Amino acid sequence: MPSSTDLSTESNYKRFGLQPETDHDDDNPSHAIQDRYEPVIARSSSFHSLSTSPTSRSRQSSPNHSPRLGPSRLSSFHRSHSSFSSSPFTWNAWGFLKNWKLRLNPPQQHKGKLKAGKSWYRTKRVKGLLLLIGLLGSFLLVNWIMLTRLQDEAVHPITELSRNSSADSVSVSVQGKWKKNRKGKKPQKGNYERLLALATHALAENKREPKDLWQEPFVPASSWRPCADQRDWEPSEGNNGYILVTANGGINQQRVAVCNAVVVARLLNSTLVIPKFMFSSVWRDVSQFSDIYQEEHFIKYLTPDIRIVRELPEEMQSLNLEAIGSVVSDVDMGKEAPPSFYLKHILPILLKNQVVHFVGFGNRLAFDPIPFGLQRLRCRCNFHALRFVPRIQETGALLLNRLRQHTGHIGLLDRYLIGPFAESILEGKGNHSKKASKYLSLHLRFEIDMVAHSLCEFGGGEGERRELAAYREIHFPALAHLEKTTKLPSPLELRSEGLCPLTPEEAVLMLAALGFNRKTHVFVAGSNLYGGQSRLTALTSLYPNLVTKENLLSSTELEQFANYSSQLAALDFIGCTAADAFAMTDSGSQLSSLVSGFRIYYGGGKMPTIRPNKRRLASIFTKNSTIEWRVFEQRLRKAVRQTKHVQTRPRGRSVYRYPRCRQCMCRTD
């Protein structure tokens, strides 16, 4: 049986229109209401606990009625009413009845006081209600004004970073897009309309950025220093024959292929011919090694390691390499083949024919197991031997200068990226005391080739599926055939496993949740997005200071790189690598891997990189229709923070991305 305290507490909850307190979740908003009334309920409970009789409980259960006598006393009174004049207790009963009547019918002056009190209470309630309505109306008005201003700013970027460029071509109003969606078809699932609206409100508050947002864990990160330039062996004579390499893919895959070819040449004691780059129907670039990298520096720097020539001897140029069995394609060897494969299968061909041609060569050399010296040679080639040609360096210097708002600031990595042109940044800058503008670089790996190859869906419906399937038929026929003949994981399963690239909408939500404020300068690499410039809508509406190399460099300055996607990608590499913070959206991207590794190798523990765990982010984004912004921020920051720690290279992982290993870097502690 419940105690009088329990019953009285329950009755007081009914008085205030509340439910009795039960076990609840900490995030339940009803706690605020219950907390407001806890002092009232506590005082009421302490009062009612003084009486435990049935009579006191009956009074407490009807607080709005006058006090009543108990049933036994009422029946006794009725029985004695007819003969009260003859009863020995007549006058006592009459006195009691008179007092009771006065209590039921107080004098007129008391009634007046009660009425006045009620009138004052009602007036106070009305005034309080009007005040509450006024405050709510003021809040809604201010909120509407702020949102209108944000939408207006989204149409017109607030800064012009180059006199020869205009951000108007990039900035599109998110309001206009939403209106269009409401009038037409149902918005795509990838648009995250609700979360983008919440992000807009959050950025409007202009909160202070987290302290570690632009920082790397300095103490453990700075304990590593570059040392891949150190050698402890004699040069290779290269007298076992010649290695020809034709590398496929884009500039980043080709860079990896060049470094692997250098190591294979040393392993087989052979001479390396300057690598060739295969023409790709995807990138459509005819650039060769000397169009991107300084050939003379490459040869000279690696001479203590291997012998390098520009072409085959004249007597061997007429050989039919395929006829003599000296052509080895990527089909003939697996990915990341160990050194033993080359010694067993390639060296005999080389000794027999004096030449081997690797066609479609890329990531065909394992990271482990491999001898210490060969691993260090691979790092030496990537971080020291490959330097961009002067015209790319010069344009890269212009790009960095404008990204930093013409402050004449030289970054930590500038000399390794743009060579002697780093000094040109300081020319003509009389005031060096002005602090350089920080900028964040973002690599959006969302080109059509990546989108199509991922086999994921991005909210475009049946039209998107047909378009990407047609692209795979042309550019990835093997994948298209596999898709028809094999049961592959569904797009939903791929996304849940973190195998889909982040969309531009997901990328901007990640930046906003991490705490980058609205004024942040953002440089976007890989801006040739699937879906066109309209996919940048979400980015430009939340971050008006968003630019690409096409915005910062004039058409005249970019004219020399027209139709050369690899050379344009080299400018993106420079812009991303030199940034104060770098955010990747696809950890499997070669550009992201090379950029993050370069920042680790030369950054001295001051170049933070944001590597999202896409599997964890996928589970967070699936709740986009219900999750609150505060919870979204907490979960996303936790997911990203766990990938920011400093670690040595895990076994079998890329030294280009994880150079913190004793083969590439040395510990200072």
XYZ file of C-alpha atoms in Angstrom:
669
model
C 0.000 0.000 0.000
C 1.441 3.405 -0.937
C 2.301 5.790 1.844
C 0.608 9.132 2.381
C 3.747 10.822 1.041
C 3.476 8.883 -2.265
C -0.201 9.686 -2.612
C 0.228 13.342 -1.787
C 3.131 13.620 -4.264
C 0.973 12.014 -6.945
C -1.899 14.394 -6.226
C 0.429 17.397 -6.510
C 1.662 16.187 -9.917
C -2.015 16.146 -10.957
C -2.447 19.684 -9.619
C 0.351 20.945 -11.876
C -0.656 18.885 -14.913
C 2.390 16.561 -14.671
C 2.891 12.828 -14.754
C 4.411 11.083 -11.724
C 8.202 10.845 -11.984
C 9.476 7.616 -13.519
C 12.818 6.310 -14.773
C 13.836 8.339 -17.796
C 16.565 9.099 -20.264
C 18.877 12.027 -19.470
C 18.123 13.639 -22.792
C 14.358 13.850 -22.126
C 13.291 17.518 -22.346
C 10.530 16.952 -19.770
C 13.233 17.057 -17.069
C 13.302 20.813 -17.308
C 9.583 20.980 -16.507
C 9.877 18.555 -13.616
C 12.872 20.422 -12.211
C 10.869 23.636 -12.130
C 8.260 22.083 -9.859
C 10.496 19.996 -7.624
C 10.638 22.648 -4.816
C 6.846 22.941 -4.838
C 6.331 19.188 -4.743
C 8.927 18.776 -1.988
C 7.250 21.340 0.254
C 3.841 19.773 -0.339
C 5.149 16.294 0.456
C 6.769 17.434 3.716
C 3.510 19.064 4.813
C 1.324 16.052 4.055
C 3.720 13.659 5.686
C 2.736 15.146 9.093
C -0.618 13.336 8.921
C -1.063 9.669 8.119
C -4.740 9.223 8.993
C -7.430 8.395 6.388
C -9.093 11.704 7.201
C -6.001 13.745 6.303
C -5.598 11.787 3.060
C -9.182 12.554 2.074
C -8.601 16.250 2.593
C -5.416 16.220 0.581
C -7.038 14.466 -2.366
C -9.493 17.352 -2.896
C -7.584 20.570 -2.135
C -10.114 22.816 -3.888
C -13.036 21.958 -1.588
C -13.852 23.150 1.932
C -12.862 20.968 4.888
C -15.407 18.282 5.794
C -16.145 16.466 8.995
C -15.579 12.766 9.097
C -18.546 10.493 8.204
C -19.125 9.341 11.830
C -19.379 12.874 13.142
C -21.793 13.914 10.373
C -24.156 10.999 11.108
C -24.073 11.758 14.845
C -24.924 15.360 14.163
C -27.985 14.431 12.056
C -29.262 12.005 14.639
C -29.126 14.576 17.429
C -30.420 17.561 15.447
C -34.121 17.030 16.269
C -33.599 17.008 19.998
C -30.664 19.310 20.423
C -32.631 21.602 22.752
C -33.169 18.832 25.289
C -29.725 17.377 25.036
C -27.268 18.094 27.836
C -24.797 18.942 25.110
C -27.105 21.377 23.246
C -25.125 24.530 23.798
C -21.824 22.897 23.115
C -23.142 21.501 19.803
C -24.707 24.826 18.908
C -21.438 26.635 19.528
C -19.568 24.167 17.373
C -22.142 24.511 14.570
C -21.940 28.292 14.718
C -18.153 28.240 14.401
C -18.402 25.814 11.493
C -20.951 28.065 9.739
C -18.643 31.061 10.140
C -15.855 29.059 8.554
C -18.124 28.114 5.644
C -19.518 31.644 5.233
C -16.856 34.165 6.247
C -17.827 37.802 6.812
C -18.115 40.095 3.802
C -14.774 41.805 4.411
C -12.989 38.472 4.273
C -14.770 37.662 1.011
C -13.567 40.964 -0.371
C -10.003 40.178 0.507
C -10.278 36.773 -1.118
C -11.745 38.266 -4.282
C -9.060 40.939 -4.364
C -6.383 38.283 -3.962
C -7.814 36.209 -6.799
C -8.087 39.286 -9.023
C -4.458 40.223 -8.315
C -3.325 36.647 -9.048
C -5.241 36.576 -12.344
C -3.821 39.940 -13.376
C -0.315 38.716 -12.603
C -0.877 35.559 -14.642
C -2.120 37.569 -17.632
C 0.853 39.947 -17.437
C 3.277 37.029 -17.202
C 1.648 35.324 -20.185
C 1.828 38.525 -22.262
C 5.489 38.971 -21.313
C 6.266 35.386 -22.348
C 4.505 35.863 -25.703
C 6.427 39.088 -26.271
C 9.780 37.456 -25.552
C 8.963 34.542 -27.854
C 7.938 36.918 -30.635
C 11.154 38.928 -30.248
C 13.240 35.744 -30.427
C 11.490 34.593 -33.609
C 11.926 38.028 -35.199
C 15.672 38.169 -34.449
C 16.067 34.579 -35.659
C 14.286 35.401 -38.928
C 16.464 38.489 -39.497
C 19.705 36.497 -38.911
C 18.614 33.702 -41.242
C 17.693 36.226 -43.953
C 21.120 37.868 -43.674
C 22.860 34.487 -43.928
C 20.894 33.615 -47.055
C 21.713 36.976 -48.600
C 25.411 36.432 -47.878
C 25.201 33.019 -49.518
C 24.281 34.694 -52.804
C 27.169 37.165 -52.698
C 30.531 35.934 -51.291
C 31.884 38.393 -48.754
C 35.403 38.551 -50.100
C 37.064 38.755 -53.488
C 40.350 36.926 -53.202
C 41.623 37.800 -56.641
C 41.021 40.758 -58.892
C 41.060 38.404 -61.887
C 38.516 35.972 -60.477
C 34.991 35.967 -59.225
C 33.490 33.683 -56.636
C 30.034 34.390 -58.054
C 30.464 31.399 -60.359
C 30.905 29.156 -57.328
C 28.484 30.637 -54.805
C 24.846 29.592 -55.223
C 22.094 30.343 -52.752
C 21.017 27.333 -50.754
C 17.674 29.044 -50.307
C 17.148 29.071 -54.056
C 17.992 25.377 -54.295
C 15.539 24.453 -51.587
C 12.752 26.502 -53.207
C 13.415 24.740 -56.482
C 13.240 21.353 -54.797
C 9.974 22.193 -53.105
C 8.417 23.247 -56.418
C 9.734 20.276 -58.331
C 10.800 16.793 -57.358
C 11.448 15.486 -53.902
C 14.901 16.607 -52.637
C 17.719 14.113 -53.012
C 18.618 12.166 -49.890
C 22.197 13.368 -50.248
C 21.201 16.977 -49.670
C 20.785 16.676 -45.873
C 18.422 19.646 -45.920
C 17.586 19.516 -42.215
C 21.179 19.167 -40.982
C 22.351 21.932 -43.309
C 19.750 24.253 -41.796
C 20.965 23.347 -38.302
C 24.570 23.950 -39.396
C 23.568 27.397 -40.696
C 22.156 28.323 -37.290
C 25.202 26.926 -35.496
C 27.647 28.920 -37.633
C 25.552 32.069 -37.172
C 26.258 31.897 -33.437
C 29.973 32.448 -34.257
C 31.246 30.290 -31.419
C 34.926 30.145 -30.564
C 36.791 27.435 -32.440
C 38.147 24.465 -30.447
C 41.762 25.011 -29.374
C 43.139 21.942 -31.145
C 41.293 22.538 -34.421
C 44.358 23.885 -36.243
C 46.905 21.823 -34.299
C 48.492 18.419 -34.421
C 49.461 16.581 -31.197
C 52.741 18.481 -31.233
C 54.916 16.670 -28.682
C 54.621 13.142 -30.153
C 54.467 14.448 -33.753
C 57.551 16.652 -33.465
C 59.669 13.770 -32.155
C 60.060 12.544 -35.757
C 62.356 14.190 -38.315
C 63.068 13.448 -42.001
C 66.061 11.217 -42.696
C 65.300 9.312 -45.909
C 68.104 11.257 -47.610
C 70.731 9.264 -45.696
C 72.514 6.498 -47.631
C 74.737 3.662 -46.492
C 75.383 1.700 -49.702
C 77.359 1.889 -52.934
C 75.741 2.943 -56.240
C 74.242 0.218 -58.404
C 76.077 -0.417 -61.679
C 72.842 -1.448 -63.424
C 74.557 -4.005 -65.654
C 71.766 -6.641 -65.662
C 69.717 -4.846 -68.340
C 67.181 -2.059 -68.742
C 63.845 -1.457 -67.039
C 61.126 0.311 -69.042
C 57.997 1.471 -67.209
C 54.714 2.793 -68.587
C 52.660 3.985 -65.623
C 48.887 4.208 -65.728
C 46.375 6.322 -63.769
C 46.566 9.982 -62.815
C 49.478 11.989 -61.496
C 49.331 10.446 -58.025
C 49.222 6.826 -59.226
C 52.048 7.669 -61.624
C 54.127 9.103 -58.776
C 53.775 5.863 -56.832
C 54.708 3.873 -59.951
C 57.890 5.915 -60.454
C 59.033 5.306 -56.865
C 58.333 1.577 -57.166
C 60.232 1.413 -60.464
C 63.275 3.013 -58.813
C 63.257 0.341 -56.094
C 62.812 -2.521 -58.607
C 65.757 -1.211 -60.653
C 67.961 -1.288 -57.551
C 66.645 -4.734 -56.547
C 67.462 -6.236 -59.972
C 70.740 -4.294 -60.421
C 69.361 -2.835 -63.646
C 69.302 0.554 -65.383
C 66.072 2.576 -65.247
C 64.878 4.400 -68.330
C 62.962 7.618 -67.492
C 59.367 6.341 -66.984
C 56.601 6.973 -69.518
C 53.017 7.883 -68.629
C 50.157 6.029 -70.281
C 47.359 8.049 -71.905
C 44.108 7.497 -70.005
C 40.600 7.820 -71.423
C 39.540 9.094 -68.000
C 42.149 11.827 -67.452
C 42.830 12.484 -71.169
C 46.264 13.932 -70.507
C 49.287 13.472 -72.760
C 51.734 14.855 -70.168
C 54.979 12.947 -69.752
C 57.536 12.826 -66.929
C 59.477 15.902 -68.036
C 56.245 17.945 -68.314
C 55.631 17.543 -64.583
C 58.929 16.738 -62.836
C 62.458 18.100 -63.136
C 64.180 15.352 -65.077
C 67.733 16.543 -64.430
C 67.180 16.785 -60.658
C 65.633 13.300 -60.644
C 68.622 11.719 -62.372
C 71.246 13.596 -60.380
C 69.670 13.030 -56.980
C 69.273 9.245 -57.460
C 72.622 8.615 -59.154
C 74.175 7.388 -55.849
C 71.427 4.745 -55.764
C 70.712 3.554 -59.325
C 71.745 4.202 -62.904
C 69.177 6.231 -64.880
C 69.094 7.016 -68.626
C 66.641 8.974 -70.771
C 66.141 6.244 -73.406
C 67.254 2.791 -74.510
C 70.527 2.380 -76.419
C 70.039 2.836 -80.139
C 70.679 -0.838 -80.916
C 67.819 -1.913 -78.641
C 65.210 0.587 -79.778
C 64.155 -1.549 -82.754
C 63.493 -4.684 -80.696
C 59.972 -6.132 -80.707
C 59.683 -6.484 -76.959
C 56.357 -8.281 -77.066
C 57.661 -10.847 -79.542
C 60.676 -11.677 -77.391
C 58.574 -11.939 -74.230
C 59.902 -8.871 -72.476
C 56.518 -7.206 -71.877
C 54.983 -7.719 -68.418
C 51.516 -6.228 -67.915
C 49.662 -5.539 -64.705
C 47.617 -8.677 -65.391
C 50.767 -10.787 -65.201
C 51.567 -9.713 -61.648
C 49.481 -9.143 -58.567
C 49.169 -5.953 -56.592
C 51.946 -5.317 -54.083
C 54.078 -8.214 -55.252
C 56.950 -9.047 -52.855
C 60.609 -8.654 -53.894
C 60.852 -12.431 -54.228
C 58.405 -12.305 -57.173
C 60.740 -10.013 -59.118
C 63.804 -12.105 -58.349
C 62.044 -15.312 -59.370
C 60.039 -14.240 -62.446
C 61.417 -10.933 -63.763
C 65.176 -11.286 -63.291
C 65.421 -14.331 -65.652
C 63.676 -12.361 -68.441
C 65.973 -9.415 -67.821
C 69.129 -11.535 -67.963
C 67.930 -13.267 -71.122
C 66.688 -10.275 -73.151
C 68.520 -7.419 -71.413
C 65.255 -5.475 -71.219
C 61.860 -5.721 -69.489
C 58.904 -3.430 -70.138
C 56.324 -3.043 -67.349
C 53.018 -1.886 -68.846
C 50.283 -0.528 -66.589
C 52.740 -0.436 -63.710
C 51.440 1.059 -60.453
C 51.253 -0.277 -56.921
C 53.029 -3.487 -57.894
C 55.586 -3.605 -55.083
C 54.753 -4.659 -51.531
C 55.467 -2.460 -48.522
C 56.310 -5.459 -46.351
C 58.415 -7.516 -46.231
C 61.104 -5.468 -47.946
C 64.767 -4.808 -47.039
C 65.480 -1.666 -45.014
C 67.575 0.053 -47.711
C 64.965 -0.488 -50.444
C 62.199 0.941 -48.270
C 64.303 4.003 -47.523
C 65.025 4.381 -51.247
C 61.305 4.490 -51.945
C 60.879 7.310 -49.401
C 63.916 9.113 -50.791
C 62.433 9.092 -54.279
C 59.011 10.360 -53.165
C 60.081 13.083 -50.727
C 63.374 14.244 -52.263
C 63.885 13.214 -55.892
C 60.575 14.323 -57.417
C 60.381 18.121 -57.832
C 57.829 19.931 -59.980
C 59.025 21.788 -63.066
C 59.609 25.572 -62.688
C 56.408 26.689 -64.414
C 54.300 24.592 -62.028
C 56.309 25.898 -59.077
C 55.901 29.509 -60.209
C 52.135 29.197 -60.605
C 51.984 27.343 -57.300
C 53.710 30.316 -55.647
C 51.009 32.643 -57.032
C 48.349 30.307 -55.704
C 49.811 30.214 -52.190
C 50.344 33.961 -52.138
C 46.669 34.613 -52.877
C 45.455 31.940 -50.515
C 47.329 33.714 -47.709
C 45.895 37.103 -48.687
C 49.185 38.507 -50.047
C 50.863 38.693 -46.640
C 54.326 37.636 -47.828
C 54.380 34.580 -45.592
C 56.538 31.511 -46.335
C 55.109 28.267 -45.038
C 56.955 25.309 -43.575
C 56.686 23.264 -46.761
C 56.951 25.994 -49.380
C 60.613 25.420 -50.250
C 59.994 21.710 -50.833
C 56.942 22.418 -52.996
C 57.808 25.509 -55.024
C 61.596 25.619 -54.640
C 63.269 28.986 -55.367
C 59.894 30.621 -56.040
C 59.202 30.588 -52.291
C 61.413 33.661 -52.043
C 59.299 35.478 -54.618
C 56.438 35.515 -52.114
C 58.442 37.971 -50.013
C 59.268 40.314 -52.879
C 57.606 43.706 -52.700
C 56.214 43.096 -49.205
C 57.313 45.996 -47.075
C 55.256 44.997 -44.029
C 56.009 41.467 -42.917
C 54.454 41.934 -39.489
C 50.946 41.265 -40.750
C 49.793 37.832 -39.730
C 49.166 35.439 -42.611
C 45.601 34.282 -43.190
C 45.063 30.685 -42.197
C 43.354 28.484 -44.713
C 41.942 24.983 -44.709
C 42.373 22.745 -47.744
C 39.709 20.196 -48.581
C 40.109 17.400 -51.101
C 36.696 16.469 -52.465
C 37.252 13.139 -54.211
C 33.883 13.324 -55.919
C 34.710 13.230 -59.620
C 32.584 11.020 -61.838
C 35.239 8.300 -62.130
C 35.402 7.915 -58.354
C 31.626 8.043 -57.982
C 31.092 5.451 -60.709
C 33.839 3.120 -59.492
C 32.538 3.158 -55.908
C 29.233 1.445 -56.912
C 27.507 3.671 -54.336
C 24.357 5.751 -54.716
C 24.149 9.448 -53.892
C 20.449 10.299 -53.906
C 20.026 10.878 -57.653
C 17.538 8.083 -58.200
C 17.133 6.051 -61.365
C 18.677 8.724 -63.595
C 21.890 8.661 -61.563
C 22.043 4.860 -61.648
C 21.696 4.773 -65.457
C 24.319 7.482 -65.948
C 26.919 5.819 -63.720
C 26.233 2.375 -65.210
C 26.837 3.787 -68.703
C 30.099 5.386 -67.521
C 31.299 2.055 -66.093
C 30.531 0.313 -69.404
C 32.916 2.673 -71.204
C 35.683 3.345 -68.684
C 35.550 0.340 -66.306
C 34.355 -2.582 -68.475
C 35.759 -5.218 -66.111
C 33.817 -3.712 -63.222
C 30.665 -3.471 -65.340
C 30.990 -7.150 -66.269
C 31.542 -8.115 -62.635
C 28.461 -6.144 -61.673
C 26.345 -8.178 -64.114
C 27.748 -11.621 -63.310
C 28.384 -11.443 -59.568
C 26.208 -10.529 -56.610
C 27.977 -7.493 -55.188
C 27.221 -5.691 -51.904
C 24.323 -3.259 -52.128
C 24.973 0.513 -52.061
C 23.529 0.585 -48.551
C 25.974 -2.089 -47.376
C 28.894 -0.301 -49.025
C 27.966 2.944 -47.287
C 27.578 1.301 -43.889
C 31.092 -0.163 -44.284
C 32.552 3.282 -45.048
C 33.362 2.419 -48.666
C 31.587 5.396 -50.258
C 33.236 8.814 -50.751
C 31.789 11.678 -48.755
C 29.462 13.917 -50.729
C 30.049 17.701 -50.717
C 27.090 18.033 -48.333
C 28.590 15.521 -45.919
C 31.986 17.230 -46.157
C 30.637 20.662 -45.231
C 28.623 19.215 -42.344
C 31.819 17.587 -41.067
C 33.679 20.925 -41.142
C 30.840 22.762 -39.402
C 30.520 20.095 -36.704
C 34.284 20.152 -36.060
C 34.004 23.859 -35.271
C 35.464 25.701 -38.283
C 33.723 29.078 -38.199
C 31.953 30.794 -41.061
C 34.911 33.090 -41.845
C 37.298 30.180 -42.506
C 39.108 30.363 -45.849
C 38.646 27.028 -47.600
C 40.603 25.848 -50.635
C 38.855 23.016 -52.474
C 40.924 20.630 -54.592
C 39.308 18.328 -57.114
C 36.558 20.837 -57.838
C 35.438 19.118 -61.066
C 32.604 17.518 -59.118
C 30.085 15.003 -60.315
C 26.862 16.944 -60.758
C 28.587 20.212 -61.699
C 29.170 23.408 -59.777
C 25.733 23.159 -58.175
C 27.145 20.463 -55.871
C 29.214 23.216 -54.242
C 26.021 24.952 -53.109
C 26.131 23.542 -49.597
C 29.788 24.481 -49.216
C 29.508 28.057 -50.446
C 26.336 28.796 -48.503
C 27.993 27.897 -45.194
C 31.550 29.003 -46.049
C 31.477 32.054 -48.358
C 35.312 32.277 -48.343
C 35.550 29.104 -50.401
C 37.765 29.099 -53.480
C 39.337 26.809 -56.044
C 42.425 27.337 -58.170
C 40.092 28.480 -60.959
C 38.895 31.348 -58.730
C 42.327 32.436 -57.564
C 44.229 32.211 -60.851
C 43.262 34.097 -63.979
C 42.436 32.356 -67.234
C 45.715 33.687 -68.634
C 47.693 32.156 -65.755
C 45.930 28.815 -66.209
C 46.057 28.806 -69.998
C 49.397 26.979 -70.146
C 47.858 24.067 -68.190
C 44.668 23.802 -70.238
C 43.827 20.184 -71.180
C 46.595 18.876 -68.889
C 44.738 17.436 -65.919
C 47.901 16.057 -64.305
C 49.579 19.447 -64.290
C 46.450 21.060 -62.857
C 46.423 18.319 -60.224
C 49.987 19.316 -59.326
C 48.668 22.790 -58.406
C 46.024 21.151 -56.207
C 48.779 19.114 -54.574
C 50.714 22.297 -53.745
C 47.621 24.095 -52.402
C 46.600 21.155 -50.197
C 50.044 20.286 -48.883
C 50.952 23.840 -47.814
C 47.623 24.479 -46.013
C 47.414 25.217 -42.276
C 45.010 22.267 -41.986
C 44.089 19.590 -44.517
C 40.825 17.633 -44.582
C 40.366 14.561 -46.744
C 37.005 13.030 -47.619
C 38.260 9.696 -48.936
C 41.144 8.033 -47.114
C 41.719 5.713 -50.077
C 42.542 8.569 -52.437
C 46.149 8.655 -53.648
C 46.233 12.461 -53.536
C 45.056 12.476 -49.912
C 47.617 9.811 -49.022
C 50.510 11.627 -50.675
C 49.507 15.021 -49.275
C 49.100 13.758 -45.702
C 52.420 11.889 -45.894
C 54.229 14.956 -47.231
C 52.804 17.058 -44.387
C 53.979 14.478 -41.838
C 57.458 14.189 -43.345
C 58.221 17.919 -43.556
C 55.641 19.403 -41.178
C 57.564 19.139 -37.907
C 54.389 18.289 -35.965
C 52.620 21.517 -36.985
C 50.559 20.384 -39.979
C 47.295 18.738 -38.820
C 45.358 16.423 -41.125
C 41.687 15.502 -40.685
C 41.071 11.863 -41.601
C 37.398 10.934 -41.112
C 36.449 7.393 -40.207
C 33.859 6.946 -42.953
C 32.294 3.885 -41.361
C 31.534 5.784 -38.168
C 30.448 8.855 -40.094
C 28.031 6.720 -42.121
C 26.303 5.527 -38.945
C 25.994 9.155 -37.794
C 24.644 10.448 -41.100
C 21.957 7.755 -41.244
C 20.267 9.568 -38.337
C 20.205 12.886 -40.210
C 16.394 13.188 -40.024
C 16.224 12.979 -36.222
C 19.600 13.748 -34.666
C 20.024 17.082 -32.870
C 22.937 19.329 -33.812
C 24.562 19.190 -30.368
C 24.608 15.382 -30.445
C 25.778 15.399 -34.073
C 28.713 17.645 -33.138
C 29.738 15.462 -30.202
C 29.628 12.201 -32.139
C 31.396 13.521 -35.207
C 34.171 15.220 -33.219
C 34.775 11.995 -31.338
C 34.920 10.008 -34.589
C 37.462 12.403 -36.141
C 39.519 12.940 -32.973
C 40.306 9.233 -32.787
C 41.988 9.380 -36.209
C 44.156 12.395 -35.304
C 46.538 10.587 -32.992
C 50.200 10.128 -33.895
C 51.201 6.586 -34.804
C 54.036 4.764 -36.470
C 53.414 3.086 -39.805
C 51.366 -0.097 -39.368
C 52.863 -3.142 -41.035
C 51.898 -3.443 -44.679
C 50.640 0.144 -44.953
C 51.880 2.771 -47.365
C 55.096 4.641 -46.529
C 53.819 7.495 -48.690
C 50.910 8.009 -46.315
C 52.575 6.845 -43.073
C 56.240 7.874 -43.279
C 56.698 7.664 -39.484
C 58.896 4.586 -39.562
C 62.620 4.144 -39.055
C 63.173 3.588 -42.789
C 61.892 7.085 -43.657
C 62.086 9.191 -40.498
C 64.222 9.192 -37.354
C 63.194 9.695 -33.743
C 64.634 12.700 -31.916
C 63.852 11.480 -28.388
